[in-house]
Every structure is written in C-alpha cells, then in structure tokens.
mmCIF file of N, CA and C in Angstrom:
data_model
loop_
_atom_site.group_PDB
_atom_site.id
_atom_site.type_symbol
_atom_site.label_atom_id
_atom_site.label_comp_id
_atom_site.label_asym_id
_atom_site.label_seq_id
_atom_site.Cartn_x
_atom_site.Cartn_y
_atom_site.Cartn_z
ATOM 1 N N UNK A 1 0.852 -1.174 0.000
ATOM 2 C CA UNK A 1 0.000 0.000 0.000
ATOM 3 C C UNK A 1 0.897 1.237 0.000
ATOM 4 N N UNK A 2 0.672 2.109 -1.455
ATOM 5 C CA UNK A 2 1.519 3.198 -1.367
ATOM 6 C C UNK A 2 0.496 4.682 -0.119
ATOM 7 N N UNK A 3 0.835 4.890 0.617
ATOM 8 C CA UNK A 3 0.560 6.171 1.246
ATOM 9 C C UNK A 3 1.355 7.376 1.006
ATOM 10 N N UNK A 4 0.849 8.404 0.541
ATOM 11 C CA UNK A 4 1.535 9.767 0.413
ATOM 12 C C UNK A 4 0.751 11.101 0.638
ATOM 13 N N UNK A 5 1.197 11.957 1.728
ATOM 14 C CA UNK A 5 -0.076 13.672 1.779
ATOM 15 C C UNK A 5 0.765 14.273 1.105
ATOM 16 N N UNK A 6 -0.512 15.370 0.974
ATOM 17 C CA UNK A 6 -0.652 16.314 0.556
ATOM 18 C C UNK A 6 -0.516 17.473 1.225
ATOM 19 N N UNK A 7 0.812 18.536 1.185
ATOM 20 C CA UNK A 7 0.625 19.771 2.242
ATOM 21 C C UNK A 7 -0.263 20.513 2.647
ATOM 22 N N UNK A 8 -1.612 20.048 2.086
ATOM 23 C CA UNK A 8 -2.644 21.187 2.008
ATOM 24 C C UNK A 8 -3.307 20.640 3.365
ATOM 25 N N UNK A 9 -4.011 21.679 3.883
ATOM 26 C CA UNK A 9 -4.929 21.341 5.179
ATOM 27 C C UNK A 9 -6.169 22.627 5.405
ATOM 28 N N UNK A 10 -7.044 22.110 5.690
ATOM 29 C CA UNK A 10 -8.332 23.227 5.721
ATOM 30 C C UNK A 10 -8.877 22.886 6.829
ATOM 31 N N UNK A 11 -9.236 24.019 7.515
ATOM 32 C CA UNK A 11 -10.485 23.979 8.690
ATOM 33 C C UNK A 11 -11.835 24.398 8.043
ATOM 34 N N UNK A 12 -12.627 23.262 8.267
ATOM 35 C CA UNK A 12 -14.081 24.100 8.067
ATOM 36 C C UNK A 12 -14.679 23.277 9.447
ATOM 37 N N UNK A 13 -15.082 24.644 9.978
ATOM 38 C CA UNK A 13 -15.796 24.403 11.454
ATOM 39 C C UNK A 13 -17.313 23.911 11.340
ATOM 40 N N UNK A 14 -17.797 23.860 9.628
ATOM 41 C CA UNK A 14 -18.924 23.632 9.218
ATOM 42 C C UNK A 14 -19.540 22.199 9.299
ATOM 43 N N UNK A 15 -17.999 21.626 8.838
ATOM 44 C CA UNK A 15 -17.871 20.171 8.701
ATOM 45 C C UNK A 15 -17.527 19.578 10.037
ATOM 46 N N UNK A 16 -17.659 19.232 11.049
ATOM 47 C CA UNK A 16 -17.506 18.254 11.779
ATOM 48 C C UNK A 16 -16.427 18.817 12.691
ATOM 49 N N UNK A 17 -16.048 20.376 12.637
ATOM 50 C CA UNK A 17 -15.249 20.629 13.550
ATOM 51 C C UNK A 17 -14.005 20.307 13.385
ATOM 52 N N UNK A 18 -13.074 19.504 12.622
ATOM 53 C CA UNK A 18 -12.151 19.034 12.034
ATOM 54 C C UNK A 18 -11.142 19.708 11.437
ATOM 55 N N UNK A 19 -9.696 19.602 10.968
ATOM 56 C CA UNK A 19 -8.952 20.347 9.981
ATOM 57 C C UNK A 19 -8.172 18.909 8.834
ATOM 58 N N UNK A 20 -8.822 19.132 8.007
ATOM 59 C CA UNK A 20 -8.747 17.983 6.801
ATOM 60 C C UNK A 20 -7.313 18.522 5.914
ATOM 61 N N UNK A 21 -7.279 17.414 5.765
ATOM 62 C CA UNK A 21 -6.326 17.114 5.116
ATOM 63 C C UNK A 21 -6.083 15.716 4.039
ATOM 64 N N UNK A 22 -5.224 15.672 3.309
ATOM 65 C CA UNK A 22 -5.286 14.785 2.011
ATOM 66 C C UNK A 22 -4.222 14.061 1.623
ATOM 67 N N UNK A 23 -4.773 12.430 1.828
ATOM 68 C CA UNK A 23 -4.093 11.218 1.552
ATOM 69 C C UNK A 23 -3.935 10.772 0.167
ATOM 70 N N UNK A 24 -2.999 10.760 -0.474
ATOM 71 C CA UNK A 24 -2.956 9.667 -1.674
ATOM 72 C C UNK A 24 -2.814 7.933 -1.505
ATOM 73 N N UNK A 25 -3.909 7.312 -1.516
ATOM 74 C CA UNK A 25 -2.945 5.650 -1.023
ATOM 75 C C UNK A 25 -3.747 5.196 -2.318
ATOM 76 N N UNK A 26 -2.748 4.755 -2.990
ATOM 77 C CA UNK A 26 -2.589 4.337 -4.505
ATOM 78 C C UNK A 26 -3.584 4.578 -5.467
ATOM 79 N N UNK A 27 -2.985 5.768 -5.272
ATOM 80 C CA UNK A 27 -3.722 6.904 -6.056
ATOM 81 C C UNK A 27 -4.893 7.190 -6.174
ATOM 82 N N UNK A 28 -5.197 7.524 -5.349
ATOM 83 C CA UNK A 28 -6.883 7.745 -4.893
ATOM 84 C C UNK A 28 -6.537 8.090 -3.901
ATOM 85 N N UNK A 29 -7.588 9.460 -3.805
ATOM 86 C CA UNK A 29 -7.332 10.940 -3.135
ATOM 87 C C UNK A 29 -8.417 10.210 -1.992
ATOM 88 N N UNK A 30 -7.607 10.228 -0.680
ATOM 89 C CA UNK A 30 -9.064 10.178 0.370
ATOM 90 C C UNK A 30 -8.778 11.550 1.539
ATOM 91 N N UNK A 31 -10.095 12.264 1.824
ATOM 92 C CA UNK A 31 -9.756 13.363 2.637
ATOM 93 C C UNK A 31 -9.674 12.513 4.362
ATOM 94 N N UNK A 32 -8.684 13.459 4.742
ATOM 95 C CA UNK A 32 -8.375 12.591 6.500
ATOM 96 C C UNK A 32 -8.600 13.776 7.239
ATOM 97 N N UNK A 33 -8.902 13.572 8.704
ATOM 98 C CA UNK A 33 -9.273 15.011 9.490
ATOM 99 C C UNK A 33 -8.754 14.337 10.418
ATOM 100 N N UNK A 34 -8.497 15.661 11.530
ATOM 101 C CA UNK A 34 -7.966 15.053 12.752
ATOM 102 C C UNK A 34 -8.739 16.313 13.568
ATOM 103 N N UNK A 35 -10.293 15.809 14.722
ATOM 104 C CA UNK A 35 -11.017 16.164 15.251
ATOM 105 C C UNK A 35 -10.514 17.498 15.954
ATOM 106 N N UNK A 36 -11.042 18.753 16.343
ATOM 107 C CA UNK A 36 -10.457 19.455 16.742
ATOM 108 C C UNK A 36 -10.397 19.685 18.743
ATOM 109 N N UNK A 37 -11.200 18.877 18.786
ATOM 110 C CA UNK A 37 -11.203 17.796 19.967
ATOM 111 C C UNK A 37 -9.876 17.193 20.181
ATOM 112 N N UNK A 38 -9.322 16.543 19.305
ATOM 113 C CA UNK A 38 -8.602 15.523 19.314
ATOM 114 C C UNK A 38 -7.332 16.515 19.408
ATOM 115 N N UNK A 39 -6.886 17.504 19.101
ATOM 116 C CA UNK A 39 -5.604 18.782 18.984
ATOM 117 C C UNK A 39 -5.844 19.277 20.147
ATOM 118 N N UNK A 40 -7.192 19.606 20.771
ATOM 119 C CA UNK A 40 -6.948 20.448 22.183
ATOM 120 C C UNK A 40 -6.275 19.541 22.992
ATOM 121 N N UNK A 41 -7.032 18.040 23.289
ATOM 122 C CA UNK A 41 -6.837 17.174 24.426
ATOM 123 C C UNK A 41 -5.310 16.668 24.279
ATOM 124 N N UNK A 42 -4.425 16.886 22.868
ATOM 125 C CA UNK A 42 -3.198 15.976 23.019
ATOM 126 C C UNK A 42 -2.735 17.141 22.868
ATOM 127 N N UNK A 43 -2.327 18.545 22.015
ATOM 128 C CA UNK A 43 -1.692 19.396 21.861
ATOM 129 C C UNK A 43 -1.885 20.733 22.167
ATOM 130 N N UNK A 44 -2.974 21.123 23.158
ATOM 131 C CA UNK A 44 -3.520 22.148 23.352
ATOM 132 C C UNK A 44 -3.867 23.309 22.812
ATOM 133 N N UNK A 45 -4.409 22.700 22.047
ATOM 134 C CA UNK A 45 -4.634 23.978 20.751
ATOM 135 C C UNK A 45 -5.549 24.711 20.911
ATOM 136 N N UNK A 46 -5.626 25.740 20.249
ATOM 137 C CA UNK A 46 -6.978 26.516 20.585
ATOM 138 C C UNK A 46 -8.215 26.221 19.859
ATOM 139 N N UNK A 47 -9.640 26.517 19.871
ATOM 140 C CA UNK A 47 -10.782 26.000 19.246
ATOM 141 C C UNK A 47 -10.546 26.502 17.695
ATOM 142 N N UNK A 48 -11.043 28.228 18.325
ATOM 143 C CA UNK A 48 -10.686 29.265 17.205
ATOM 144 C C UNK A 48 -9.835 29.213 15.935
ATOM 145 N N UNK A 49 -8.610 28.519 16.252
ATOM 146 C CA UNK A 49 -7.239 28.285 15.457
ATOM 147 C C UNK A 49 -6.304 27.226 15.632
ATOM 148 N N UNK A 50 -6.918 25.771 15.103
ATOM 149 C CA UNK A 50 -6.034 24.963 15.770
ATOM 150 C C UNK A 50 -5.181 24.470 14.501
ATOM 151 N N UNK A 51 -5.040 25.036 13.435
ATOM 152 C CA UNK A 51 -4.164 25.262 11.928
ATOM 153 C C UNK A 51 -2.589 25.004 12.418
ATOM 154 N N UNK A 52 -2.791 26.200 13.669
ATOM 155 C CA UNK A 52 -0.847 26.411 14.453
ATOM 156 C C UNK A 52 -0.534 25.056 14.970
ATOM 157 N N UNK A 53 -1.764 23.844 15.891
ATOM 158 C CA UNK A 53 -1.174 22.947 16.215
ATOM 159 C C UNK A 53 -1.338 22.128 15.187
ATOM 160 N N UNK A 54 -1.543 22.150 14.165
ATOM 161 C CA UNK A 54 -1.429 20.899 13.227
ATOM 162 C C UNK A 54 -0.424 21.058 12.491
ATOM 163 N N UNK A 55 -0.326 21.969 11.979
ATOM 164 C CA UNK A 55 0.939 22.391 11.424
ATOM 165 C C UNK A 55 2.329 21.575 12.305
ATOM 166 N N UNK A 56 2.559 21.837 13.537
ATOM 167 C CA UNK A 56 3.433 21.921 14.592
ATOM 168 C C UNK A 56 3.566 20.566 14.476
ATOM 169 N N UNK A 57 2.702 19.632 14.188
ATOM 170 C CA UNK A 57 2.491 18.512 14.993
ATOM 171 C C UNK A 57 2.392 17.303 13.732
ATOM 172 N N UNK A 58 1.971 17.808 12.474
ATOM 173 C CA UNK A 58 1.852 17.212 10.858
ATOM 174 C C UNK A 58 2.366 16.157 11.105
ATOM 175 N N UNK A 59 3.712 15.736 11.465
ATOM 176 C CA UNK A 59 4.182 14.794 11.305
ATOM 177 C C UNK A 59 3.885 13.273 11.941
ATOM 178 N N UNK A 60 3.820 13.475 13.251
ATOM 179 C CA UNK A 60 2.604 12.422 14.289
ATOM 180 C C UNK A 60 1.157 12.351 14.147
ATOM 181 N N UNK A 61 0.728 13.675 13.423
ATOM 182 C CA UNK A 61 -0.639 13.349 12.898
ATOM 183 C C UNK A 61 -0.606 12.358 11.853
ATOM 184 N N UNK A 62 0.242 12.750 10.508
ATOM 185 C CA UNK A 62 0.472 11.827 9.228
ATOM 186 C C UNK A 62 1.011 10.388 9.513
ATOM 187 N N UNK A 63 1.390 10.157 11.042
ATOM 188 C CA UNK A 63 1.917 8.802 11.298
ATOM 189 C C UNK A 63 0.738 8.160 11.723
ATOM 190 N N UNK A 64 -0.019 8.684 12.704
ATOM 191 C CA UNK A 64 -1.127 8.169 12.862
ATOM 192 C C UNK A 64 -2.131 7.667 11.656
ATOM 193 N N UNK A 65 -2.298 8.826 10.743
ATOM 194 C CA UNK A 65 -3.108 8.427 9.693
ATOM 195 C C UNK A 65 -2.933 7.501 8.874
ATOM 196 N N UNK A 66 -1.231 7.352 8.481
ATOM 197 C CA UNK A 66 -0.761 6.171 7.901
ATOM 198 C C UNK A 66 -1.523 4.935 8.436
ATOM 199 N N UNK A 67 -1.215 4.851 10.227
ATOM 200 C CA UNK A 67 -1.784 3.770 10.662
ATOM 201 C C UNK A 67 -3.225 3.277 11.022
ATOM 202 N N UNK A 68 -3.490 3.853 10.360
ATOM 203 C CA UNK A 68 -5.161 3.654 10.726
ATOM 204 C C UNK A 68 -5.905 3.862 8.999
ATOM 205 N N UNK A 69 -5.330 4.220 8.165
ATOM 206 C CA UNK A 69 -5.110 3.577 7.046
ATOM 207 C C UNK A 69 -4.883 2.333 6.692
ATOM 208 N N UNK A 70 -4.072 1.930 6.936
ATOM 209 C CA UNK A 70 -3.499 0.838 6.692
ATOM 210 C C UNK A 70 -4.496 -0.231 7.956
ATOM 211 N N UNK A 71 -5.186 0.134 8.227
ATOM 212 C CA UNK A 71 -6.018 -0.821 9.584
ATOM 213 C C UNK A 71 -7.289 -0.463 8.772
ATOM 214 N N UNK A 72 -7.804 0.488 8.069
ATOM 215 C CA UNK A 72 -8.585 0.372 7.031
ATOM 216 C C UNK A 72 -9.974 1.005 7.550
ATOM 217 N N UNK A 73 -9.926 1.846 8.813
ATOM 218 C CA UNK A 73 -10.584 2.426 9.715
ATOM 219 C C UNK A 73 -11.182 3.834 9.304
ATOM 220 N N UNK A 74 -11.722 3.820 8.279
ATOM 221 C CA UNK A 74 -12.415 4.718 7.387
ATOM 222 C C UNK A 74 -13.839 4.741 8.444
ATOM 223 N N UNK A 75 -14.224 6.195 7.782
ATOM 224 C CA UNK A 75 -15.879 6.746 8.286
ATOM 225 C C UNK A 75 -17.085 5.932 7.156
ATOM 226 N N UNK A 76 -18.390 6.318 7.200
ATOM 227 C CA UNK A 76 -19.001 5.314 5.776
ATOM 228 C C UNK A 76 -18.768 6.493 5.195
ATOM 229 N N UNK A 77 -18.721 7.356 4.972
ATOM 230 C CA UNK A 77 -18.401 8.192 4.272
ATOM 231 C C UNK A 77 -17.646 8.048 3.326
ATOM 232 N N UNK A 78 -16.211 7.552 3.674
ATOM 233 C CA UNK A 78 -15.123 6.689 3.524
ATOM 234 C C UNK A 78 -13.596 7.934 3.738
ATOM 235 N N UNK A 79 -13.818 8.487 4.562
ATOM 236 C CA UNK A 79 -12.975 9.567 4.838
ATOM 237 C C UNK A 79 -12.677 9.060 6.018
ATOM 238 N N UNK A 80 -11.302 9.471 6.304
ATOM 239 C CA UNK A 80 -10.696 9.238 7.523
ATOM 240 C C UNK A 80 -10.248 10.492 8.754
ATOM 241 N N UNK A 81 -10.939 9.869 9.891
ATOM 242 C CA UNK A 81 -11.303 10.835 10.975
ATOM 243 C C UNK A 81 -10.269 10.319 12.696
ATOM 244 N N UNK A 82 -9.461 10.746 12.893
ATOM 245 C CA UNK A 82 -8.674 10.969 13.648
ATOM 246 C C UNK A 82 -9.274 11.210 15.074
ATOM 247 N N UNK A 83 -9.185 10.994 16.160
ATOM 248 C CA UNK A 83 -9.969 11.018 17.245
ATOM 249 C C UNK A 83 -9.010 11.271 18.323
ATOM 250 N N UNK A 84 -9.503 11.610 19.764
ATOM 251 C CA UNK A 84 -8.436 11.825 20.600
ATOM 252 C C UNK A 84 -8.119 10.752 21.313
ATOM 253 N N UNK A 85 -8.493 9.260 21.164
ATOM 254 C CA UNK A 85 -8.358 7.903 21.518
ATOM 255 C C UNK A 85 -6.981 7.366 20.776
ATOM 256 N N UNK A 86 -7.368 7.983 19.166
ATOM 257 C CA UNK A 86 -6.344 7.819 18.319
ATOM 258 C C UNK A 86 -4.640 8.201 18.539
ATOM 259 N N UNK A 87 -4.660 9.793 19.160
ATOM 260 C CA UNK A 87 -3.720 10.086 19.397
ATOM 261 C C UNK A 87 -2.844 9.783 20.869
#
C-alpha cells in the first residue's frame, strides 16, 4: 500500500469541527481530518485556530493516519477521521 499527503490542510468548522487534510494511497485521493477535539486534548490547541497545532504537529498526525489507514478504519463516508483515543 503506497501512502503519500498532501501539504494542504483546511479547517471548516462547518464540517464536523475538524482540519482535513489529504491522503494519496494508490492513487486515490481520500480526505483525512484530525477532530479538533482531538488537537486540544493531546496538543492544546486553541478552538478558534487549531491550523498552528497541526501544522506543529503534521508529522505524528500523518503517522497516525498512515496507521489507521493501513487498519482500514475509514468513516461510511469513507474519509478518515482521527480522534483523541487515536492520538
């Protein structure tokens, strides 16, 4: 299984409270979020702006996502959602 992101990341507080972000795993684009729940309780981020801790933190987020990818732990949606259990 090839896995590869994408630098891009968006907050929409519309959607589920989340800041998404984008997986390639063999070639097919799936969007991944990591709850904004899930950034206060492990990285203390703020509600308002939690862009600064994801940024900060990209790299243990994208490890996580790898692994829970690869465990195949998709929403039905089929998007992948990051939790503070996760981290």
């Amino acid at each position: 299984m090839n896995i590869e992101f994408s630098a891009d990341e968006w907050y929409d507080h519309h959607r589920r409270k989340v800041v998404w972000f984008s997986a390639i795993v063999d070639d097919k684009c799936i969007d991944c979020g990591v709850s904004i729940e899930a950034l206060a309780d492990r990285f203390g981020t703020y509600h308002d702006d939690p862009l600064p801790a994801f940024r900060s933190h990209r790299a243990r987020i994208y490890e996580i996502a790898t692994k829970l990818i690869e465990q195949r732990r998709f929403e039905d949606d089929g998007t992948l959602l990051i939790r503070s259990a996760d981290l």
